Amino acid sequence: MSVTIYDIAAKANVSIATVSRVFNNHARVSPRTRARVLAVAEELGYQPHASAQSLARKKTSLVAAIIPMMTNYFFVEVIRGLQDRLAESDLDLIVYSTLTLNEVDVQLERALQRGLASGVLLFATPMTPARVARLQRSSQPVVLVDSFHADFDCVSTNNREGGCRAVQHLIDRGCTRIGMIMAHPESLPAADRRIGFEQALRQAGLPLREEWIVVSEDMKQHGFTEEAGYQAMKTLLARRTRPDGVFVTSDLQALGALQALHEAGVAVPDEMALIGFDDIKISRYVGLSTLRQPMYEMGRVAVDKLLGRMEQPERPTSHTVFSPALVVRRSTAGEQAQEKGFLAWPLDHT
Amino acid sequence: MSVTIYDIAAKANVSIATVSRVFNNHARVSPRTRARVLAVAEELGYQPHASAQSLARKKTSLVAAIIPMMTNYFFVEVIRGLQDRLAESDLDLIVYSTLTLNEVDVQLERALQRGLASGVLLFATPMTPARVARLQRSSQPVVLVDSFHADFDCVSTNNREGGCRAVQHLIDRGCTRIGMIMAHPESLPAADRRIGFEQALRQAGLPLREEWIVVSEDMKQHGFTEEAGYQAMKTLLARRTRPDGVFVTSDLQALGALQALHEAGVAVPDEMALIGFDDIKISRYVGLSTLRQPMYEMGRVAVDKLLGRMEQPERPTSHTVFSPALVVRRSTAGEQAQEKGFLAWPLDHT
DNA sequence: AAATTGCATGTAAGCCTTTACACGTCAGCT
DNA sequence: AGCTGACGTGTAAAGGCTTACATGCAATTT
C-alpha cells in the first residue's frame, strides 16, 4: 500500500541507504543516482514515514504547547506566533489546552511522553517544585512563557513594570484613591502586577488601602475570568469608601468589572477609571485602557529559545522580558482618549 | 539513558513480549507476573516511546486539525471541544493554523504525512477537486468542519437556515429595505447564508436589490475580517439609497461594519439594524445580534465522527448539521433587547 | 499412565528509517 | 605498474515496540 524507501530502492536499482541519503541531502551521492532516485520517488509518490524517522533519528518534528485557559484570547495570538516560527523550522505544534491548572499536570505528563515531542512550551503555569522536578527529569528542552524559573528559558512580560505604569497612568489622570482587582495570587503574573501596583503607590505617596484591593480566590483559571472580575467589582462597590481608579490584573476580568460598574450606575471613567492588562482584542471594542503585551512576538521568541536549546542543550538559560505598552482608551481617558476604540459607545440612539 | 521494555524485562526476569502485553492489557498474563512487571516499571519510571509505538502499531495517537483564520475566535471554542473529546480517547491534537486559504494546502500536505496523524480535521475549507483527490489518496480518516462534501464526514451549521432566520428577524423588527454584507462567495458558509437571505426575502415578498448587497472580494481570510466589513459598510453607505437592516455573514465583519456606521453617524438600530453570524465572544459585549453556532459541541461531534471512521473506515459518510440560534441584542432590538449585552454602551458619562 | 488441553511465556519477525562501517572502483601519484 | 585516496554505494545494525507463532509445563481427561 504505502510507498517505502524499499520500493524506491528496488525500482531505482540502489540500496535503501542511498535512497535515504538522497532525502537527507547526505552528500556523497552522485548526481545521476540522486536524480534517478528523486524521479522514482516522485513517480511513486513517496513520503517519508514520520514515526519511523522519529525513531531512527531519535527526535521528532513535534513541539508541545501546554496552554491553560486558552479561552483567554491572549493566547490565540501567541499561538499564531508559535505556529509561524515553528513552520519555518519544519516543526509541528501539538496543543494541550486546559481550563484549570490542575489539568496542567495531566497534560504535561502527556506532552512529556518519550518520543513524542522534542520540546515543550509551558504557558502561564506556576513552577511548583514538583513541576520543576518533572521537567528536569524529562531532560527535554522547555521554555516557560508568562512564568519564570531560573533553571529554564523564559519569555514573559514585565508585569511589575506594567502594574507600575498602570497605576501611574491612573495617577496622571488625577486618581487619588487607587484600588486593584487581582486574580489568584498563586499566579505569578498577578502577583508581580500587584508588586508594581504597590510600588507606584508608594512612589507617589498615595495610600495603599486593603479595603480597595479585592483578590479573587477562585481557582478556576486562576480568577482570570469575567465572572471573577464581575464579583470582585461588586465586592469593591460594597465597601464603605470606593476608589476612583482601579487596576485590574487582566482585560477579561476588567470586562466583568465594567459590567458590574454599569449595573451599579457608576460612570466610567468619571466616577471610577479602570485599566486592565493584556490588550485582548475585545478591549479595543469596548474602549478599555490596558497594557499591551506583544503576543505574536512572544510566541516567536519562545520558539526561538526552544530551538536554540534543542541545538545546544547546555547553554545557559535566558529570560526575555517584554515591556508592556500603555494603551489609553476611554475607560481612563473618557472622550479625550487618543485611541477612541473601534466601536463607539453611543452606538445606539443616545 | 531512557528506560525501555528491555530494561524492565531484564529486571523482572521476563521477555519483552510479556512486558508489552502487560502494558497493552493483552490478557493471558498471570497476575503475579503482571504485578512484578508493573512494579519494576514504576521503579524505573518507564514510559512507552511514542514513535516506536506508532511504528509498530501502524497508527499514531495524533489527530491533525487544519484551521484557517484561527484569529476568528469562532475556532477557539471549537478547539476546546476537540481537545476535550480527544483527550477522552487519549489522542493529542496537532494544530495547523493559517491566515490565508492558500496556505491550507501546504499545511494539509504536512498534516497528511504518512505516520504522523491518524486523522485529519479540516476546517472551513472549500473542497476543490484537487483537495478532494489529495485527501482521498491519503486514505486517512477526515472530517470536514464548516464545509461539505458528500465523500467525507461533515459537521456544519445550517447556514441557509441561519441566513433565513437573520433576515426574518430583521423583518420582524420592521425592516423593509434589507441588505447584506457578504464574505468572499467562494466560502461555502458565506454562499449558503446568502441563499437563506434571498429565500427569506422572497418569502416575505420584499425586494432583493443588488445595490444593497456588498460582496468582499478580498481573499484574505475570505473576507471574514473586520477590515472587510468596515470597507463593505462604507461602500454600502455610499449607495444612493440605504437599507434599514443588514445581515452580515460574520460577527467579525459586523464589528467593522458597526465602526463604519458609527463614523458615519448612523444610529443603530434605528436608522439601520445589524445582525451578524457566529456569536463570538465580543458580540455579547458590543450588543451585536447574531446567530449562535454551538462551537464547543461542534468540536466534540467532529471528533466523534473522526473516531467512528477510524474504527470503521468503510462506514457511510454522514453530515451533522446544527441549527444556529438567534441571539437578539441591541444592534437589532435597541434598548428592548432581551439580552442586554454585557457591557453597556453608555459606559461613559452620557 | 498416557494423551490432550490450555495457559503463561518466550522467540523472532516486522514496522521504516538512519547511519557507521565496509567494500570496490577509479583517478592520480611515484 | 603499484599504491594511495577519494568517492559512490552497499550491508547491516540499531531505534523501541507489537504480535503471530512456537514452546513448555501443569492440569485435565480417558
PDB file of C-alpha atoms in Angstrom, chain A residues 67-245:
ATOM      1  CA  ILE A  67      -1.867  26.326  27.393  1.00  0.00           C
ATOM      2  CA  PRO A  68      -4.112  26.733  30.369  1.00  0.00           C
ATOM      3  CA  MET A  69      -7.127  28.925  29.842  1.00  0.00           C
ATOM      4  CA  MET A  70      -6.904  29.130  26.120  1.00  0.00           C
ATOM      5  CA  THR A  71     -10.229  30.883  26.208  1.00  0.00           C
ATOM      6  CA  ASN A  72      -8.198  33.811  27.358  1.00  0.00           C
ATOM      7  CA  TYR A  73      -7.753  35.184  23.891  1.00  0.00           C
ATOM      8  CA  PHE A  74      -4.379  36.410  24.866  1.00  0.00           C
ATOM      9  CA  PHE A  75      -3.085  33.024  23.867  1.00  0.00           C
ATOM     10  CA  VAL A  76      -4.587  32.845  20.440  1.00  0.00           C
ATOM     11  CA  GLU A  77      -2.184  35.466  19.215  1.00  0.00           C
ATOM     12  CA  VAL A  78       0.697  33.799  20.919  1.00  0.00           C
ATOM     13  CA  ILE A  79      -0.159  30.551  19.221  1.00  0.00           C
ATOM     14  CA  ARG A  80      -0.041  32.262  15.870  1.00  0.00           C
ATOM     15  CA  GLY A  81       3.449  33.432  16.693  1.00  0.00           C
ATOM     16  CA  LEU A  82       4.468  29.946  17.698  1.00  0.00           C
ATOM     17  CA  GLN A  83       2.976  28.371  14.645  1.00  0.00           C
ATOM     18  CA  ASP A  84       4.609  30.752  12.216  1.00  0.00           C
ATOM     19  CA  ARG A  85       8.028  30.362  13.694  1.00  0.00           C
ATOM     20  CA  LEU A  86       7.737  26.598  14.013  1.00  0.00           C
ATOM     21  CA  ALA A  87       6.678  26.182  10.424  1.00  0.00           C
ATOM     22  CA  GLU A  88       9.836  27.930   9.338  1.00  0.00           C
ATOM     23  CA  SER A  89      11.813  25.184  11.016  1.00  0.00           C
ATOM     24  CA  ASP A  90       9.544  22.453   9.767  1.00  0.00           C
ATOM     25  CA  LEU A  91       8.104  21.669  13.135  1.00  0.00           C
ATOM     26  CA  ASP A  92       4.532  20.937  14.031  1.00  0.00           C
ATOM     27  CA  LEU A  93       2.662  22.056  17.095  1.00  0.00           C
ATOM     28  CA  ILE A  94       0.725  19.876  19.491  1.00  0.00           C
ATOM     29  CA  VAL A  95      -1.639  21.913  21.592  1.00  0.00           C
ATOM     30  CA  TYR A  96      -2.796  20.940  25.032  1.00  0.00           C
ATOM     31  CA  SER A  97      -5.314  23.371  26.373  1.00  0.00           C
ATOM     32  CA  THR A  98      -6.785  23.169  29.809  1.00  0.00           C
ATOM     33  CA  LEU A  99      -9.401  25.050  31.723  1.00  0.00           C
ATOM     34  CA  THR A 100      -7.935  24.650  35.170  1.00  0.00           C
ATOM     35  CA  LEU A 101      -4.413  24.500  36.379  1.00  0.00           C
ATOM     36  CA  ASN A 102      -4.840  21.055  37.857  1.00  0.00           C
ATOM     37  CA  GLU A 103      -5.241  19.628  34.427  1.00  0.00           C
ATOM     38  CA  VAL A 104      -1.901  21.100  33.514  1.00  0.00           C
ATOM     39  CA  ASP A 105      -0.071  18.306  35.213  1.00  0.00           C
ATOM     40  CA  VAL A 106      -2.071  15.688  33.413  1.00  0.00           C
ATOM     41  CA  GLN A 107      -1.364  17.335  30.087  1.00  0.00           C
ATOM     42  CA  LEU A 108       2.248  17.865  30.989  1.00  0.00           C
ATOM     43  CA  GLU A 109       2.585  14.174  31.559  1.00  0.00           C
ATOM     44  CA  ARG A 110       1.214  13.504  28.108  1.00  0.00           C
ATOM     45  CA  ALA A 111       3.315  16.165  26.474  1.00  0.00           C
ATOM     46  CA  LEU A 112       6.476  14.792  28.004  1.00  0.00           C
ATOM     47  CA  GLN A 113       5.928  11.300  26.745  1.00  0.00           C
ATOM     48  CA  ARG A 114       9.140   9.885  25.451  1.00  0.00           C
ATOM     49  CA  GLY A 115       9.422  10.056  21.696  1.00  0.00           C
ATOM     50  CA  LEU A 116       6.500  12.387  21.213  1.00  0.00           C
ATOM     51  CA  ALA A 117       7.630  15.986  21.190  1.00  0.00           C
ATOM     52  CA  SER A 118      11.141  17.295  21.083  1.00  0.00           C
ATOM     53  CA  GLY A 119      10.375  20.355  23.093  1.00  0.00           C
ATOM     54  CA  VAL A 120       7.765  21.793  25.383  1.00  0.00           C
ATOM     55  CA  LEU A 121       6.333  25.254  25.722  1.00  0.00           C
ATOM     56  CA  LEU A 122       4.686  25.721  29.052  1.00  0.00           C
ATOM     57  CA  PHE A 123       2.353  28.648  29.416  1.00  0.00           C
ATOM     58  CA  ALA A 124       1.361  30.663  32.428  1.00  0.00           C
ATOM     59  CA  THR A 125       1.976  27.869  34.852  1.00  0.00           C
ATOM     60  CA  PRO A 126       3.348  28.454  38.333  1.00  0.00           C
ATOM     61  CA  MET A 127       6.536  26.468  38.735  1.00  0.00           C
ATOM     62  CA  THR A 128       5.980  24.320  41.759  1.00  0.00           C
ATOM     63  CA  PRO A 129       8.919  22.198  42.893  1.00  0.00           C
ATOM     64  CA  ALA A 130       7.076  19.141  41.627  1.00  0.00           C
ATOM     65  CA  ARG A 131       6.731  20.613  38.161  1.00  0.00           C
ATOM     66  CA  VAL A 132      10.334  21.721  38.095  1.00  0.00           C
ATOM     67  CA  ALA A 133      11.423  18.246  39.063  1.00  0.00           C
ATOM     68  CA  ARG A 134       9.199  16.645  36.489  1.00  0.00           C
ATOM     69  CA  LEU A 135      10.514  18.833  33.721  1.00  0.00           C
ATOM     70  CA  GLN A 136      14.101  18.328  34.680  1.00  0.00           C
ATOM     71  CA  ARG A 137      13.686  14.599  34.890  1.00  0.00           C
ATOM     72  CA  SER A 138      12.420  14.550  31.338  1.00  0.00           C
ATOM     73  CA  SER A 139      15.539  16.424  30.250  1.00  0.00           C
ATOM     74  CA  GLN A 140      13.583  17.888  27.372  1.00  0.00           C
ATOM     75  CA  PRO A 141      14.033  21.399  26.094  1.00  0.00           C
ATOM     76  CA  VAL A 142      11.475  23.597  27.808  1.00  0.00           C
ATOM     77  CA  VAL A 143      10.516  27.216  27.520  1.00  0.00           C
ATOM     78  CA  LEU A 144       8.286  28.919  30.023  1.00  0.00           C
ATOM     79  CA  VAL A 145       6.012  31.588  28.703  1.00  0.00           C
ATOM     80  CA  ASP A 146       4.481  34.070  31.075  1.00  0.00           C
ATOM     81  CA  SER A 147       6.093  32.397  34.028  1.00  0.00           C
ATOM     82  CA  PHE A 148       9.553  32.243  35.442  1.00  0.00           C
ATOM     83  CA  HIS A 149      12.109  29.876  36.861  1.00  0.00           C
ATOM     84  CA  ALA A 150      15.867  30.337  36.735  1.00  0.00           C
ATOM     85  CA  ASP A 151      16.503  26.803  35.505  1.00  0.00           C
ATOM     86  CA  PHE A 152      14.538  27.291  32.321  1.00  0.00           C
ATOM     87  CA  ASP A 153      14.432  29.605  29.373  1.00  0.00           C
ATOM     88  CA  CYS A 154      11.642  32.075  29.860  1.00  0.00           C
ATOM     89  CA  VAL A 155       9.667  34.618  27.939  1.00  0.00           C
ATOM     90  CA  SER A 156       7.445  36.985  29.759  1.00  0.00           C
ATOM     91  CA  THR A 157       6.162  40.459  30.128  1.00  0.00           C
ATOM     92  CA  ASN A 158       7.456  42.797  32.733  1.00  0.00           C
ATOM     93  CA  ASN A 159       4.455  42.540  34.948  1.00  0.00           C
ATOM     94  CA  ARG A 160       5.825  44.706  37.724  1.00  0.00           C
ATOM     95  CA  GLU A 161       6.580  47.466  35.325  1.00  0.00           C
ATOM     96  CA  GLY A 162       3.163  47.005  33.796  1.00  0.00           C
ATOM     97  CA  GLY A 163       1.437  47.264  37.138  1.00  0.00           C
ATOM     98  CA  CYS A 164       3.500  50.302  37.921  1.00  0.00           C
ATOM     99  CA  ARG A 165       2.686  52.069  34.705  1.00  0.00           C
ATOM    100  CA  ALA A 166      -0.978  51.263  35.009  1.00  0.00           C
ATOM    101  CA  VAL A 167      -1.117  52.935  38.370  1.00  0.00           C
ATOM    102  CA  GLN A 168       0.989  55.867  37.219  1.00  0.00           C
ATOM    103  CA  HIS A 169      -1.439  56.375  34.414  1.00  0.00           C
ATOM    104  CA  LEU A 170      -4.331  56.426  36.858  1.00  0.00           C
ATOM    105  CA  ILE A 171      -2.445  58.949  38.953  1.00  0.00           C
ATOM    106  CA  ASP A 172      -1.691  61.073  35.912  1.00  0.00           C
ATOM    107  CA  ARG A 173      -5.324  61.316  35.088  1.00  0.00           C
ATOM    108  CA  GLY A 174      -5.989  62.534  38.591  1.00  0.00           C
ATOM    109  CA  CYS A 175      -6.982  59.475  40.577  1.00  0.00           C
ATOM    110  CA  THR A 176      -6.029  59.591  44.212  1.00  0.00           C
ATOM    111  CA  ARG A 177      -7.865  56.626  45.670  1.00  0.00           C
ATOM    112  CA  ILE A 178      -6.481  53.726  43.727  1.00  0.00           C
ATOM    113  CA  GLY A 179      -7.635  50.160  44.109  1.00  0.00           C
ATOM    114  CA  MET A 180      -6.899  46.858  42.476  1.00  0.00           C
ATOM    115  CA  ILE A 181      -8.758  43.784  41.375  1.00  0.00           C
ATOM    116  CA  MET A 182      -6.486  40.866  41.424  1.00  0.00           C
ATOM    117  CA  ALA A 183      -6.547  37.318  40.120  1.00  0.00           C
ATOM    118  CA  HIS A 184      -5.484  34.435  42.293  1.00  0.00           C
ATOM    119  CA  PRO A 185      -2.168  35.369  43.886  1.00  0.00           C
ATOM    120  CA  GLU A 186      -0.688  31.988  43.094  1.00  0.00           C
ATOM    121  CA  SER A 187      -0.453  33.236  39.544  1.00  0.00           C
ATOM    122  CA  LEU A 188       2.931  34.818  39.137  1.00  0.00           C
ATOM    123  CA  PRO A 189       1.828  37.468  36.661  1.00  0.00           C
ATOM    124  CA  ALA A 190      -0.915  38.548  39.019  1.00  0.00           C
ATOM    125  CA  ALA A 191       1.459  38.685  41.954  1.00  0.00           C
ATOM    126  CA  ASP A 192       4.005  40.696  40.013  1.00  0.00           C
ATOM    127  CA  ARG A 193       1.435  43.123  38.785  1.00  0.00           C
ATOM    128  CA  ARG A 194       0.487  43.737  42.360  1.00  0.00           C
ATOM    129  CA  ILE A 195       4.056  44.469  43.316  1.00  0.00           C
ATOM    130  CA  GLY A 196       4.191  47.064  40.594  1.00  0.00           C
ATOM    131  CA  PHE A 197       0.899  48.447  41.796  1.00  0.00           C
ATOM    132  CA  GLU A 198       2.162  48.878  45.343  1.00  0.00           C
ATOM    133  CA  GLN A 199       5.442  50.323  44.206  1.00  0.00           C
ATOM    134  CA  ALA A 200       3.784  53.004  42.142  1.00  0.00           C
ATOM    135  CA  LEU A 201       1.542  53.993  45.010  1.00  0.00           C
ATOM    136  CA  ARG A 202       4.494  54.248  47.344  1.00  0.00           C
ATOM    137  CA  GLN A 203       6.439  56.360  44.911  1.00  0.00           C
ATOM    138  CA  ALA A 204       3.526  58.711  44.523  1.00  0.00           C
ATOM    139  CA  GLY A 205       2.932  58.850  48.234  1.00  0.00           C
ATOM    140  CA  LEU A 206      -0.608  57.610  47.846  1.00  0.00           C
ATOM    141  CA  PRO A 207      -2.300  55.417  50.393  1.00  0.00           C
ATOM    142  CA  LEU A 208      -2.463  51.683  49.857  1.00  0.00           C
ATOM    143  CA  ARG A 209      -5.730  50.601  51.381  1.00  0.00           C
ATOM    144  CA  GLU A 210      -6.509  46.942  51.688  1.00  0.00           C
ATOM    145  CA  GLU A 211     -10.119  47.901  51.527  1.00  0.00           C
ATOM    146  CA  TRP A 212      -9.640  48.800  47.889  1.00  0.00           C
ATOM    147  CA  ILE A 213      -7.931  45.604  46.931  1.00  0.00           C
ATOM    148  CA  VAL A 214     -10.022  42.603  46.035  1.00  0.00           C
ATOM    149  CA  VAL A 215      -8.358  39.295  45.436  1.00  0.00           C
ATOM    150  CA  SER A 216     -10.133  36.510  43.611  1.00  0.00           C
ATOM    151  CA  GLU A 217      -9.586  33.294  45.424  1.00  0.00           C
ATOM    152  CA  ASP A 218     -11.386  31.456  42.674  1.00  0.00           C
ATOM    153  CA  MET A 219      -9.066  28.800  41.368  1.00  0.00           C
ATOM    154  CA  LYS A 220     -10.838  28.395  38.061  1.00  0.00           C
ATOM    155  CA  GLN A 221      -8.421  29.808  35.542  1.00  0.00           C
ATOM    156  CA  HIS A 222      -6.753  31.486  38.462  1.00  0.00           C
ATOM    157  CA  GLY A 223      -9.515  34.014  38.630  1.00  0.00           C
ATOM    158  CA  PHE A 224      -8.679  35.333  35.172  1.00  0.00           C
ATOM    159  CA  THR A 225     -12.314  35.329  34.137  1.00  0.00           C
ATOM    160  CA  GLU A 226     -15.047  37.853  33.578  1.00  0.00           C
ATOM    161  CA  GLU A 227     -17.096  36.300  36.328  1.00  0.00           C
ATOM    162  CA  ALA A 228     -14.312  36.735  38.821  1.00  0.00           C
ATOM    163  CA  GLY A 229     -13.911  40.339  37.732  1.00  0.00           C
ATOM    164  CA  TYR A 230     -17.629  40.939  37.989  1.00  0.00           C
ATOM    165  CA  GLN A 231     -17.805  39.549  41.505  1.00  0.00           C
ATOM    166  CA  ALA A 232     -14.703  41.382  42.556  1.00  0.00           C
ATOM    167  CA  MET A 233     -16.096  44.712  41.434  1.00  0.00           C
ATOM    168  CA  LYS A 234     -19.346  44.031  43.233  1.00  0.00           C
ATOM    169  CA  THR A 235     -17.374  43.368  46.359  1.00  0.00           C
ATOM    170  CA  LEU A 236     -15.400  46.527  45.832  1.00  0.00           C
ATOM    171  CA  LEU A 237     -18.509  48.615  45.289  1.00  0.00           C
ATOM    172  CA  ALA A 238     -19.951  47.351  48.538  1.00  0.00           C
ATOM    173  CA  ARG A 239     -17.041  48.741  50.543  1.00  0.00           C
ATOM    174  CA  ARG A 240     -17.515  51.752  52.733  1.00  0.00           C
ATOM    175  CA  THR A 241     -15.439  54.033  50.563  1.00  0.00           C
ATOM    176  CA  ARG A 242     -14.711  53.500  46.917  1.00  0.00           C
ATOM    177  CA  PRO A 243     -11.577  54.019  44.900  1.00  0.00           C
ATOM    178  CA  ASP A 244     -11.700  56.417  41.970  1.00  0.00           C
ATOM    179  CA  GLY A 245      -9.359  54.346  39.863  1.00  0.00           C
TER     180      GLY A 245
END
